[in-house]
Short mmCIF file of C-alpha atoms and ligand atoms in Angstrom, two decimals:
data_model
loop_
_atom_site.label_atom_id
_atom_site.label_comp_id
_atom_site.label_asym_id
_atom_site.label_seq_id
_atom_site.Cartn_x
_atom_site.Cartn_y
_atom_site.Cartn_z
CA UNK Y 1 -3.32 9.25 34.43
CA UNK Y 2 -1.64 6.67 32.20
CA UNK Y 3 -4.20 4.27 30.82
CA UNK Y 4 -3.14 0.42 30.65
CA UNK Y 5 -4.19 -1.13 27.39
CA UNK Y 6 -3.48 -4.92 28.32
CA UNK Y 7 -6.22 -4.58 31.29
CA UNK Y 8 -3.95 -7.53 32.52
CA UNK Y 9 -4.71 -10.01 29.56
CA UNK Y 10 -1.94 -11.83 27.81
CA UNK Y 11 -1.25 -11.95 24.11
CA UNK Y 12 -0.68 -8.60 22.84
CA UNK Y 13 0.59 -7.37 19.68
CA UNK Y 14 1.48 -3.66 18.81
CA UNK Y 15 1.46 -2.69 15.18
CA UNK Y 16 3.50 0.52 14.27
CA UNK Y 17 2.84 2.26 11.18
CA UNK Y 18 4.48 5.18 9.06
CA UNK Y 19 1.45 8.04 9.13
CA UNK Y 20 -0.09 7.75 5.75
CA UNK Y 21 -3.78 6.42 4.62
CA UNK Y 22 -2.04 3.71 2.25
CA UNK Y 23 0.12 2.44 5.32
CA UNK Y 24 -1.98 2.32 8.36
CA UNK Y 25 -5.14 0.91 6.55
CA UNK Y 26 -3.22 -2.59 5.54
CA UNK Y 27 -1.64 -2.70 8.91
CA UNK Y 28 -5.44 -2.45 10.46
CA UNK Y 29 -6.42 -5.02 8.20
CA UNK Y 30 -3.50 -7.52 9.43
CA UNK Y 31 -4.53 -6.45 13.30
CA UNK Y 32 -8.14 -7.87 12.32
CA UNK Y 33 -6.94 -10.84 11.12
CA UNK Y 34 -5.00 -11.25 14.22
CA UNK Y 35 -7.98 -10.24 16.74
CA UNK Y 36 -9.82 -13.15 14.80
CA UNK Y 37 -7.67 -15.46 15.89
CA UNK Y 38 -7.74 -14.32 19.49
CA UNK Y 39 -4.73 -11.83 19.81
CA UNK Y 40 -5.21 -8.11 21.41
CA UNK Y 41 -3.87 -5.82 18.79
CA UNK Y 42 -3.23 -1.90 19.06
CA UNK Y 43 -1.90 0.21 16.66
CA UNK Y 44 0.38 3.21 17.12
CA UNK Y 45 1.14 5.87 14.43
CA UNK Y 46 2.19 9.42 14.52
CA UNK Y 47 -0.20 12.30 16.01
CA UNK Y 48 -0.53 13.70 12.15
CA UNK Y 49 -2.61 10.52 11.38
CA UNK Y 50 -4.55 11.57 14.53
CA UNK Y 51 -5.13 15.17 13.23
CA UNK Y 52 -6.39 14.40 9.65
CA UNK Y 53 -8.79 11.24 11.16
CA UNK Y 54 -10.41 13.81 13.37
CA UNK Y 55 -10.71 16.30 10.75
CA UNK Y 56 -12.03 13.84 8.31
CA UNK Y 57 -15.65 14.06 9.58
CA UNK Y 58 -17.01 10.94 8.30
CA UNK Y 59 -15.15 9.27 11.27
CA UNK Y 60 -16.31 10.55 14.28
CA UNK Y 61 -14.10 11.11 17.69
CA UNK Y 62 -14.41 7.77 19.20
CA UNK Y 63 -13.64 5.69 16.02
CA UNK Y 64 -10.63 8.06 15.59
CA UNK Y 65 -9.33 5.76 18.65
CA UNK Y 66 -10.86 2.40 18.34
CA UNK Y 67 -11.00 0.50 14.85
CA UNK Y 68 -12.77 -2.55 14.80
CA UNK Y 69 -11.43 -3.58 18.27
CA UNK Y 70 -8.07 -2.07 17.82
CA UNK Y 71 -7.12 0.83 19.99
CA UNK Y 72 -5.26 3.42 18.05
CA UNK Y 73 -2.09 4.88 19.92
CA UNK Y 74 -0.27 8.10 19.04
CA UNK Y 75 3.42 9.59 19.35
CA UNK Y 76 4.93 12.86 18.46
CA UNK Y 77 7.33 12.68 15.06
CA UNK Y 78 8.68 15.94 16.57
CA UNK Y 79 7.16 18.38 14.05
CA UNK Y 80 4.09 20.78 14.44
CA UNK Y 81 0.93 19.32 13.23
CA UNK Y 82 0.99 22.25 10.50
CA UNK Y 83 4.37 21.25 9.12
CA UNK Y 84 4.69 20.82 5.63
CA UNK Y 85 5.92 17.28 5.65
CA UNK Y 86 5.17 16.71 1.82
CA UNK Y 87 7.70 19.61 0.65
CA UNK Y 88 9.91 18.76 3.30
CA UNK Y 89 10.39 15.05 3.14
CA UNK Y 90 13.76 14.21 4.12
CA UNK Y 91 13.58 16.46 7.07
CA UNK Y 92 10.29 14.96 8.11
CA UNK Y 93 12.05 11.41 7.67
CA UNK Y 94 14.88 12.80 9.92
CA UNK Y 95 12.76 14.09 12.40
CA UNK Y 96 10.30 10.59 12.58
CA UNK Y 97 13.92 8.28 12.71
CA UNK Y 98 15.13 11.00 15.41
CA UNK Y 99 12.57 11.48 17.87
CA UNK Y 100 10.19 8.20 17.05
CA UNK Y 101 12.11 5.83 18.75
CA UNK Y 102 12.00 7.38 22.13
CA UNK Y 103 8.53 8.54 21.61
CA UNK Y 104 7.22 5.08 20.67
CA UNK Y 105 9.11 3.19 23.87
CA UNK Y 106 7.66 6.05 26.26
CA UNK Y 107 4.14 4.97 24.57
CA UNK Y 108 4.75 1.33 25.45
CA UNK Y 109 5.73 1.87 29.24
CA UNK Y 110 2.80 4.08 29.34
CA UNK Y 111 0.18 1.78 27.64
CA UNK Y 112 1.32 -1.65 28.80
CA UNK Y 113 1.76 -2.68 32.44
CA UNK Y 114 4.58 -4.75 31.20
CA UNK Y 115 6.12 -4.91 27.86
CA UNK Y 116 6.49 -8.84 28.17
CA UNK Y 117 2.96 -9.01 27.59
CA UNK Y 118 3.54 -8.15 24.36
CA UNK Y 119 4.02 -10.93 22.02
CA UNK Y 120 5.82 -9.01 19.40
CA UNK Y 121 5.69 -5.68 17.58
CA UNK Y 122 5.03 -5.65 13.78
CA UNK Y 123 6.54 -2.67 12.07
CA UNK Y 124 6.58 -1.57 8.26
CA UNK Y 125 9.25 -0.44 6.04
CA UNK Y 126 9.13 3.45 6.80
CA UNK Y 127 9.61 2.94 10.64
CA UNK Y 128 11.89 0.09 10.37
CA UNK Y 129 13.86 1.67 13.34
CA UNK Y 130 10.79 -0.15 15.65
CA UNK Y 131 12.78 -3.28 15.93
CA UNK Y 132 15.37 -1.68 18.09
CA UNK Y 133 12.57 -0.35 20.11
CA UNK Y 134 11.50 -4.03 20.23
CA UNK Y 135 15.04 -4.99 21.36
CA UNK Y 136 15.08 -2.76 23.97
CA UNK Y 137 12.42 -4.60 25.51
CA UNK Y 138 13.53 -7.89 24.34
CA UNK Y 139 10.09 -8.50 22.39
CA UNK Y 140 10.56 -9.88 18.88
CA UNK Y 141 9.77 -7.53 15.67
CA UNK Y 142 8.01 -8.47 12.80
CA UNK Y 143 7.78 -6.28 9.38
CA UNK Y 144 4.82 -6.04 7.58
CA UNK Y 145 5.95 -5.45 3.69
CA UNK Y 146 3.27 -3.50 2.26
CA UNK Y 147 4.44 -2.86 -1.13
CA UNK Y 148 4.30 -6.15 -3.62
CA UNK Y 149 6.96 -8.86 -2.72
CA UNK Y 150 8.78 -7.72 -5.80
CA UNK Y 151 9.80 -4.50 -4.27
CA UNK Y 152 10.81 -6.36 -1.11
CA UNK Y 153 13.19 -8.58 -3.63
CA UNK Y 154 14.60 -5.55 -5.83
CA UNK Y 155 15.20 -3.76 -2.28
CA UNK Y 156 17.09 -6.44 -0.48
CA UNK Y 157 19.24 -7.40 -3.69
CA UNK Y 158 19.96 -3.71 -4.37
CA UNK Y 159 20.91 -2.42 -0.68
CA UNK Y 160 22.85 -5.86 -0.15
CA UNK Y 161 24.71 -5.24 -3.45
CA UNK Y 162 23.97 -8.40 -4.84
CA UNK Y 163 23.01 -7.26 -8.40
CA UNK Y 164 24.11 -4.49 -10.44
CA UNK Y 165 21.58 -1.14 -10.98
CA UNK Y 166 21.65 1.82 -12.66
CA UNK Y 167 24.61 4.36 -11.38
CA UNK Y 168 25.45 7.66 -12.67
CA UNK Y 169 27.79 6.47 -14.96
CA UNK Y 170 25.70 3.83 -16.14
CA UNK Y 171 22.07 4.98 -15.67
CA UNK Y 172 20.14 3.33 -18.62
CA UNK Y 173 21.63 -0.47 -17.52
CA UNK Y 174 18.67 -3.06 -17.60
CA UNK Y 175 18.30 -5.00 -14.40
CA UNK Y 176 18.09 -8.46 -14.42
CA UNK Y 177 16.65 -10.11 -11.59
CA UNK Y 178 15.65 -13.76 -10.37
CA UNK Y 179 11.86 -14.32 -10.73
CA UNK Y 180 11.27 -10.93 -12.27
CA UNK Y 181 11.33 -9.86 -15.93
CA UNK Y 182 14.29 -7.28 -17.26
CA UNK Y 183 13.87 -3.94 -15.97
CA UNK Y 184 14.87 -0.93 -17.50
CA UNK Y 185 14.87 2.22 -15.62
CA UNK Y 186 11.52 3.64 -16.07
CA UNK Y 187 10.33 0.31 -14.29
CA UNK Y 188 12.79 0.41 -11.02
CA UNK Y 189 11.76 2.05 -7.86
CA UNK Y 190 12.55 6.03 -7.75
CA UNK Y 191 14.51 5.15 -4.66
CA UNK Y 192 16.91 3.08 -6.35
CA UNK Y 193 17.91 5.36 -9.23
CA UNK Y 194 21.28 7.56 -9.49
CA UNK Y 195 18.53 10.73 -9.78
CA UNK Y 196 16.58 9.89 -6.91
CA UNK Y 197 16.07 13.76 -5.11
CA UNK Y 198 14.86 12.20 -1.44
CA UNK Y 199 18.06 10.83 0.03
CA UNK Y 200 16.41 9.87 3.14
CA UNK Y 201 15.02 6.43 1.50
CA UNK Y 202 18.12 4.83 0.27
CA UNK Y 203 19.60 5.53 3.80
CA UNK Y 204 16.25 4.23 5.26
CA UNK Y 205 16.40 1.08 3.19
CA UNK Y 206 20.02 0.36 3.31
CA UNK Y 207 20.00 -0.03 6.99
CA UNK Y 208 16.71 -1.66 6.91
CA UNK Y 209 17.98 -4.42 4.48
CA UNK Y 210 21.47 -4.52 5.90
CA UNK Y 211 19.96 -5.55 9.33
CA UNK Y 212 17.29 -7.86 8.50
CA UNK Y 213 18.08 -10.15 11.17
CA UNK Y 214 16.22 -7.61 13.45
CA UNK Y 215 12.90 -8.70 12.01
CA UNK Y 216 11.93 -12.42 12.83
CA UNK Y 217 9.17 -12.59 10.18
CA UNK Y 218 8.35 -10.35 7.08
CA UNK Y 219 5.24 -10.64 6.26
CA UNK Y 220 3.81 -9.31 2.91
CA UNK Y 221 0.68 -7.40 1.65
CA UNK Y 222 0.16 -9.92 -1.37
CA UNK Y 223 -0.83 -13.26 -2.14
CA UNK Y 224 1.77 -16.21 -3.08
CA UNK Y 225 -0.38 -17.18 -6.41
CA UNK Y 226 -0.02 -13.64 -7.55
CA UNK Y 227 4.00 -13.27 -7.18
CA UNK Y 228 5.06 -16.66 -6.68
CA UNK Y 229 8.12 -16.63 -8.76
CA UNK Y 230 9.41 -13.80 -6.85
CA UNK Y 231 8.34 -15.03 -3.45
CA UNK Y 232 10.08 -18.19 -4.19
CA UNK Y 233 13.33 -16.40 -5.66
CA UNK Y 234 13.69 -15.16 -2.11
CA UNK Y 235 13.58 -18.04 0.26
CA UNK Y 236 17.24 -18.56 -0.14
CA UNK Y 237 18.12 -14.73 1.10
CA UNK Y 238 15.28 -13.50 3.72
CA UNK Y 239 11.83 -15.17 2.93
CA UNK Y 240 8.84 -13.21 2.89
CA UNK Y 241 5.20 -14.61 3.85
CA UNK Y 242 2.42 -13.27 1.69
CA UNK Y 243 -0.67 -12.87 4.11
CA UNK Y 244 -2.62 -10.39 1.74
CA UNK Y 245 -4.33 -9.00 -0.14
CA UNK Y 246 -5.44 -6.65 2.96
CA UNK Y 247 -8.27 -5.15 1.54
CA UNK Y 248 -11.85 -4.67 2.78
CA UNK Y 249 -13.41 -8.07 3.39
CA UNK Y 250 -16.25 -7.06 0.96
CA UNK Y 251 -14.07 -7.18 -1.74
CA UNK Y 252 -12.76 -10.83 -1.18
CA UNK Y 253 -16.53 -12.14 -0.83
CA UNK Y 254 -15.65 -12.88 3.13
CA UNK Y 255 -19.38 -12.10 4.19
CA UNK Y 256 -19.12 -13.54 7.63
CA UNK Y 257 -16.55 -10.45 8.70
CA UNK Y 258 -18.59 -7.52 7.34
CA UNK Y 259 -16.82 -4.94 9.48
CA UNK Y 260 -13.56 -3.54 7.80
CA UNK Y 261 -10.64 -2.33 9.57
CA UNK Y 262 -9.59 1.04 7.99
CA UNK Y 263 -9.59 4.73 8.58
CA UNK Y 264 -10.20 7.72 6.45
CA UNK Y 265 -7.85 10.57 6.44
CA UNK Y 266 -10.26 12.36 4.26
CA UNK Y 267 -14.06 12.63 3.93
CA UNK Y 268 -15.48 10.42 0.97
CA UNK Y 269 -17.91 12.00 -1.32
CA UNK Y 270 -21.00 9.28 -1.17
CA UNK Y 271 -22.62 10.96 -4.21
CA UNK Y 272 -20.84 9.39 -6.69
CA UNK Y 273 -22.30 5.82 -5.78
CA UNK Y 274 -25.20 7.17 -6.34
CA UNK Y 275 -24.21 8.58 -9.66
CA UNK Y 276 -22.22 5.52 -10.47
CA UNK Y 277 -25.73 3.43 -10.25
CA UNK Y 278 -27.65 5.67 -13.15
CA UNK Y 279 -24.61 4.85 -15.72
CA UNK Y 280 -24.56 1.47 -17.84
CA UNK Y 281 -22.74 -1.57 -16.56
CA UNK Y 282 -18.86 -1.38 -17.49
CA UNK Y 283 -19.19 1.90 -18.82
CA UNK Y 284 -17.10 4.37 -16.59
CA UNK Y 285 -13.45 5.35 -16.47
CA UNK Y 286 -12.44 5.76 -13.03
CA UNK Y 287 -9.36 8.05 -12.34
CA UNK Y 288 -7.30 8.59 -8.92
CA UNK Y 289 -3.96 9.33 -8.18
CA UNK Y 290 -4.22 8.54 -4.42
CA UNK Y 291 -3.54 10.43 -1.46
CA UNK Y 292 -0.23 11.95 -2.25
CA UNK Y 293 0.80 12.43 -5.84
CA UNK Y 294 -0.19 16.29 -7.17
CA UNK Y 295 -0.37 16.33 -10.91
CA UNK Y 296 1.41 19.15 -12.75
CA UNK Y 297 -1.06 21.59 -14.44
CA UNK Y 298 -0.20 20.08 -17.67
CA UNK Y 299 -0.70 16.56 -17.03
CA UNK Y 300 -3.82 17.60 -15.16
CA UNK Y 301 -4.92 18.87 -18.82
CA UNK Y 302 -3.96 16.25 -20.49
CA UNK Y 303 -6.31 13.78 -18.74
CA UNK Y 304 -8.94 16.19 -19.16
CA UNK Y 305 -9.07 16.34 -22.78
CA UNK Y 306 -8.80 12.77 -23.02
CA UNK Y 307 -11.87 12.22 -20.42
CA UNK Y 308 -13.49 14.70 -22.91
CA UNK Y 309 -12.58 13.07 -26.14
CA UNK Y 310 -13.30 9.72 -25.10
CA UNK Y 311 -17.02 10.36 -24.62
CA UNK Y 312 -17.45 7.85 -21.85
CA UNK Y 313 -18.57 8.28 -18.39
CA UNK Y 314 -16.13 9.09 -15.74
CA UNK Y 315 -15.12 9.60 -12.20
CA UNK Y 316 -12.36 11.56 -11.47
CA UNK Y 317 -10.97 11.90 -7.95
CA UNK Y 318 -9.07 15.61 -7.84
CA UNK Y 319 -7.86 15.77 -4.35
CA UNK Y 320 -7.03 19.60 -3.16
CA UNK Y 321 -3.56 19.72 -2.32
CA UNK Y 322 -2.68 20.18 0.89
CA UNK Y 323 -0.36 22.94 0.39
CA UNK Y 324 -1.38 24.58 -2.94
CA UNK Y 325 1.20 26.09 -5.33
CA UNK Y 326 0.52 28.91 -7.94
CA UNK Y 327 1.43 27.06 -10.95
CA UNK Y 328 -1.86 25.45 -10.91
CA UNK Y 329 -0.79 21.55 -10.05
CA UNK Y 330 -3.31 19.62 -9.30
CA UNK Y 331 -6.10 21.92 -10.28
CA UNK Y 332 -8.59 21.17 -12.90
CA UNK Y 333 -8.33 23.18 -16.29
CA UNK Y 334 -10.84 26.24 -16.23
CA UNK Y 335 -14.12 25.62 -17.74
CA UNK Y 336 -13.73 21.58 -17.59
CA UNK Y 337 -16.61 20.88 -14.82
CA UNK Y 338 -19.05 23.16 -16.93
CA UNK Y 339 -17.87 21.40 -20.09
CA UNK Y 340 -18.38 17.54 -18.86
CA UNK Y 341 -21.28 18.13 -16.16
CA UNK Y 342 -23.43 15.75 -18.36
CA UNK Y 343 -20.64 13.28 -18.89
CA UNK Y 344 -18.90 12.74 -15.44
CA UNK Y 345 -18.43 13.56 -12.03
CA UNK Y 346 -15.36 15.01 -10.10
CA UNK Y 347 -15.10 14.39 -6.57
CA UNK Y 348 -12.45 15.23 -3.97
CA UNK Y 349 -12.18 11.70 -2.25
CA UNK Y 350 -14.30 8.91 -3.20
CA UNK Y 351 -15.15 5.42 -1.23
CA UNK Y 352 -12.68 4.28 -3.26
CA UNK Y 353 -13.26 0.29 -2.74
CA UNK Y 354 -17.06 0.91 -3.33
CA UNK Y 355 -16.38 2.47 -6.46
CA UNK Y 356 -14.17 -0.46 -7.91
CA UNK Y 357 -16.61 -3.03 -6.84
CA UNK Y 358 -19.56 -1.26 -8.69
CA UNK Y 359 -20.52 -2.76 -11.76
CA UNK Y 360 -20.44 0.13 -13.71
CA UNK Y 361 -17.00 0.77 -13.62
CA UNK Y 362 -15.10 -0.33 -16.61
CA UNK Y 363 -11.65 0.40 -15.90
CA UNK Y 364 -9.04 2.44 -13.62
CA UNK Y 365 -6.75 5.32 -14.40
CA UNK Y 366 -4.18 4.94 -11.73
CA UNK Y 367 -0.62 6.10 -10.26
CA UNK Y 368 -0.23 2.63 -8.90
CA UNK Y 369 -0.29 2.77 -5.56
CA UNK Y 370 -0.13 -0.89 -4.40
CA UNK Y 371 -3.40 -0.22 -2.30
CA UNK Y 372 -5.05 0.75 -5.25
CA UNK Y 373 -4.14 -1.97 -7.27
CA UNK Y 374 -4.79 -5.01 -4.58
CA UNK Y 375 -8.36 -3.26 -4.30
CA UNK Y 376 -8.64 -3.10 -8.37
CA UNK Y 377 -7.37 -6.97 -8.48
CA UNK Y 378 -10.06 -7.78 -6.11
CA UNK Y 379 -12.63 -6.17 -8.12
CA UNK Y 380 -11.35 -8.02 -11.25
CA UNK Y 381 -11.35 -4.70 -13.53
CA UNK Y 382 -8.33 -3.80 -15.77
CA UNK Y 383 -5.93 -0.93 -15.38
CA UNK Y 384 -4.33 2.07 -16.82
CA UNK Y 385 -0.70 2.85 -15.23
CA UNK Y 386 0.71 6.11 -14.99
CA UNK Y 387 3.11 5.56 -12.24
CA UNK Y 388 4.76 8.74 -10.45
CA UNK Y 389 7.34 7.58 -8.01
CA UNK Y 390 8.27 5.07 -5.13
CA UNK Y 391 7.30 1.46 -5.78
CA UNK Y 392 4.78 2.79 -8.63
CA UNK Y 393 6.84 2.36 -11.70
CA UNK Y 394 7.46 -1.29 -10.57
CA UNK Y 395 3.96 -1.70 -10.16
CA UNK Y 396 3.08 -0.27 -13.60
CA UNK Y 397 5.79 -2.99 -15.04
CA UNK Y 398 4.08 -5.64 -12.93
CA UNK Y 399 0.56 -4.87 -14.30
CA UNK Y 400 1.54 -4.92 -17.89
CA UNK Y 401 4.08 -7.80 -18.18
CA UNK Y 402 3.89 -10.25 -14.98
CA UNK Y 403 -0.28 -9.88 -14.13
CA UNK Y 404 -1.44 -8.97 -17.68
CA UNK Y 405 -4.25 -7.24 -16.45
CA UNK Y 406 -3.66 -3.71 -18.13
CA UNK Y 407 -1.58 -1.07 -19.97
CA UNK Y 408 0.78 1.49 -19.38
CA UNK Y 409 0.61 5.39 -20.26
CA UNK Y 410 4.01 6.01 -22.07
CA UNK Y 411 5.06 9.47 -21.38
CA UNK Y 412 6.28 11.43 -24.13
CA UNK Y 413 9.94 12.60 -24.40
CA UNK Y 414 9.61 15.98 -22.13
CA UNK Y 415 8.41 13.24 -19.21
CA UNK Y 416 4.69 14.15 -19.98
CA UNK Y 417 1.82 12.46 -20.96
CA UNK Y 418 -0.48 13.20 -24.11
CA UNK Y 419 -4.04 13.26 -24.30
CA UNK Y 420 -3.88 11.22 -27.61
CA UNK Y 421 -2.20 8.37 -25.77
CA UNK Y 422 -4.19 8.55 -22.70
CA UNK Y 423 -7.10 8.14 -24.88
CA UNK Y 424 -5.86 5.26 -26.86
CA UNK Y 425 -5.19 3.32 -23.66
CA UNK Y 426 -9.19 3.53 -22.90
CA UNK Y 427 -10.07 2.48 -25.58
CA UNK Y 428 -7.71 -0.43 -25.58
CA UNK Y 429 -8.97 -1.60 -22.20
CA UNK Y 430 -12.74 -0.66 -23.14
CA UNK Y 431 -13.06 -2.53 -26.23
CA UNK Y 432 -11.57 -5.29 -28.59
CA UNK Y 433 -9.97 -8.60 -28.05
CA UNK Y 434 -7.35 -7.21 -25.84
CA UNK Y 435 -9.97 -5.46 -23.47
CA UNK Y 436 -11.48 -8.82 -23.69
CA UNK Y 437 -8.13 -10.86 -22.69
CA UNK Y 438 -7.47 -8.08 -19.86
CA UNK Y 439 -10.92 -8.14 -18.18
CA UNK Y 440 -10.65 -12.49 -18.40
CA UNK Y 441 -7.20 -12.28 -16.72
CA UNK Y 442 -8.22 -9.83 -14.24
CA UNK Y 443 -11.57 -11.84 -13.32
CA UNK Y 444 -9.49 -15.15 -12.93
CA UNK Y 445 -6.78 -13.03 -10.15
CA UNK Y 446 -9.58 -11.83 -8.72
CA UNK Y 447 -10.78 -15.19 -8.13
CA UNK Y 448 -7.31 -16.47 -6.83
CA UNK Y 449 -7.07 -13.52 -4.38
CA UNK Y 450 -10.16 -14.84 -2.54
CA UNK Y 451 -8.88 -18.37 -2.68
CA UNK Y 452 -5.85 -17.10 -0.87
CA UNK Y 453 -7.87 -15.66 2.20
CA UNK Y 454 -10.36 -18.04 2.66
CA UNK Y 455 -9.82 -20.75 5.54
CA UNK Y 456 -6.92 -23.12 4.18
CA UNK Y 457 -5.69 -20.70 1.31
CA UNK Y 458 -1.90 -19.62 1.41
CA UNK Y 459 -2.75 -16.34 2.76
CA UNK Y 460 -4.80 -17.49 5.54
CA UNK Y 461 -2.22 -20.63 6.11
CA UNK Y 462 0.93 -18.00 6.80
CA UNK Y 463 -1.50 -16.10 9.14
CA UNK Y 464 -2.13 -19.08 11.16
CA UNK Y 465 1.49 -19.90 11.11
CA UNK Y 466 2.52 -16.53 12.41
CA UNK Y 467 -0.15 -16.57 15.12
CA UNK Y 468 1.27 -20.15 16.40
CA UNK Y 469 4.61 -18.85 16.61
CA UNK Y 470 3.99 -15.58 18.10
CA UNK Y 471 1.75 -17.10 20.84
CA UNK Y 472 4.00 -20.41 21.28
CA UNK Y 473 6.35 -19.60 24.20
CA UNK Y 474 9.27 -20.66 22.09
CA UNK Y 475 10.33 -17.19 22.38
CA UNK Y 476 12.35 -17.91 25.44
CA UNK Y 477 14.44 -21.00 24.18
CA UNK Y 478 14.66 -19.97 20.03
CA UNK Y 479 15.46 -16.54 18.93
CA UNK Y 480 16.64 -17.63 15.63
CA UNK Y 481 14.49 -15.87 12.39
CA UNK Y 482 11.08 -17.57 11.75
CA UNK Y 483 11.33 -16.29 8.28
CA UNK Y 484 10.54 -19.30 6.42
CA UNK Y 485 7.26 -19.90 4.62
CA UNK Y 486 4.95 -22.39 4.45
CA UNK Y 487 7.14 -26.04 4.57
CA UNK Y 488 7.11 -26.89 0.54
CA UNK Y 489 4.33 -29.57 1.14
CA UNK Y 490 2.21 -26.96 2.63
CA UNK Y 491 2.55 -24.48 -0.29
CA UNK Y 492 2.22 -27.46 -2.76
CA UNK Y 493 -1.25 -28.16 -1.08
CA UNK Y 494 -1.88 -24.32 -1.44
CA UNK Y 495 -0.84 -24.24 -4.99
CA UNK Y 496 -2.99 -27.08 -5.92
CA UNK Y 497 -6.32 -24.87 -5.12
CA UNK Y 498 -5.04 -22.21 -7.84
CA UNK Y 499 -8.08 -21.68 -10.23
O1 UDP O 501 -10.53 8.76 -3.59
C1 UDP O 501 -9.58 7.96 -3.00
C2 UDP O 501 -8.44 8.04 -3.13
C3 UDP O 501 -7.92 6.58 -2.48
N1 UDP O 501 -8.54 6.27 -1.80
C4 UDP O 501 -7.85 4.93 -0.79
O2 UDP O 501 -6.51 5.41 -0.14
C5 UDP O 501 -5.60 4.26 -0.44
C6 UDP O 501 -4.41 4.76 -1.38
O3 UDP O 501 -3.30 3.91 -1.12
P1 UDP O 501 -2.54 3.83 -2.27
O4 UDP O 501 -1.07 2.53 -1.92
O5 UDP O 501 -2.85 3.36 -3.61
O6 UDP O 501 -1.71 5.10 -2.76
P2 UDP O 501 -1.25 6.17 -2.31
O7 UDP O 501 -2.20 7.28 -1.54
O8 UDP O 501 -0.48 5.54 -0.84
O9 UDP O 501 -0.37 6.73 -3.01
C7 UDP O 501 -6.21 3.16 -0.83
O10 UDP O 501 -6.78 2.55 0.09
C8 UDP O 501 -7.71 3.68 -1.63
O11 UDP O 501 -8.77 2.70 -1.79
C9 UDP O 501 -9.52 6.35 -1.42
O12 UDP O 501 -10.38 5.89 -0.56
N2 UDP O 501 -10.63 7.47 -2.00
O1 LIG O 502 4.98 5.72 0.10
C1 LIG O 502 3.80 6.52 0.52
O2 LIG O 502 2.50 6.50 0.18
C2 LIG O 502 1.97 5.26 -0.39
O3 LIG O 502 2.47 4.04 -0.01
C3 LIG O 502 1.64 2.98 -0.54
C4 LIG O 502 2.41 1.45 0.21
O4 LIG O 502 3.61 1.56 0.35
C5 LIG O 502 2.52 2.69 -2.23
O5 LIG O 502 2.06 1.72 -2.72
C6 LIG O 502 2.36 4.22 -2.55
O6 LIG O 502 3.06 3.99 -4.15
C7 LIG O 502 2.85 5.19 -1.98
O7 LIG O 502 2.06 6.31 -2.67
C8 LIG O 502 4.58 7.73 1.35
C9 LIG O 502 5.92 8.71 1.11
C10 LIG O 502 6.08 9.56 1.70
C11 LIG O 502 5.05 10.10 2.52
O8 LIG O 502 4.81 11.14 3.05
C12 LIG O 502 3.93 9.67 2.36
O9 LIG O 502 3.03 10.23 3.25
C13 LIG O 502 3.51 8.49 1.86
#
């Protein structure tokens, strides 16, 4: 029997997320901020997430369906659970776009006694078609932009052809955009480059950014004080309201909110926390490339050599590839574990936010996924950027030239990284005047992030405004996009709180 989720109550919001660790968790944390303001929230994502959450035995079956008061609902993306979505990314995105809308629509009919009880649907960028499902039920739609606001601005201008971007005939052109530093091709998101191999993303973003009027609100997982210039630059086009950082409350000093709203798709190895506790303060190099990137064998070797030669304690997350290949991608070099057993720890999946906020951790070598970056900003430690694809190259540019909280591993001409360069980066962020400056800047940003989410802070005010707008019964009377940020006076008041 179909179970109604709404139990006759009003004020429901349904969040819809692409099925990835770094997409679902910020949506859940937005959900928690909404439930704190009296809204009932559920999150719908695809079956592959349920499968992964259940497989990760750190999450029990009950928790797979209810997270911090947010009900999880699942629909099919049209593919079997054992399908290799990563290798066949374009087919995966096509299937999701083809089957997602009707399956989501059926889910809404099944779970809500009347779709009219839904104040709005909130989607994220990889499932933009959710806005069409919202329109089918005459429900307003919001988007949570889960990458830096800088990426929102870049894609908006690129796909609406408002600025010049590299082409096959001019692949090396430098891109100049308001509110951002000049960007060379290695600083741009891979999906806007002429050699991007994943055709589904430019197609998806083109449809999304040319049809922005389908979204009454655009919320961003960032905070005003972090990206003010680029956020201001979008005010005249299609504004984005920052409401983040959407990270665990413990990283934000929100002690009154102990429970995090997140799921784990892999079981984390808690033994590394015990190991960290035995290390001197500010000594450990933490290394992780997130949930999707699998590094080629040569790059794994370069990192292994650099860590050995740096002679500092390290914690390295080496997540076994879901579909292993014979070329050794994602595998540790033979003998590495034995050679470094007294120096470092390797785990398959770490409790990353606890690691980053541990006093023993000194810096983070990262692929620059936006969730990892926000978690690091909130922990106040410097980064070493080694971006791979999608938003990551731009995120690396932000780390170095805008936020000024880290360094970037420069690639060799063959596109690989050398162990010497990695080692040099480790030294730069660990010792000397540059290390000191990076740490100081990182600590100042951490303080700003905390202020943004506290009562009356810029992000908290933007959430308050969003809830006020979705719950006011202006829906019938006023369908115009509510995309504006706080009024200028409001923003100024918040700005005065800058540290
Ligand atoms: O060993 C790990 C590696 C990553 N993460 C979490 O996985 C998410 C990764 O998201 P991100 O956007 O950084 O990168 P993605 O994995 O999506 O590429 C972050 O919240 C991390 O805290 C984790 O819990 N343990
Ligand atoms: O984009 C994918 O995942 C990550 O999302 C983060 C937030 O958007 C981003 O900052 C990070 O760089 C990305 O790695 C993603 C793409 C394709 C796919 O099949 C996924 O499972 C995730």
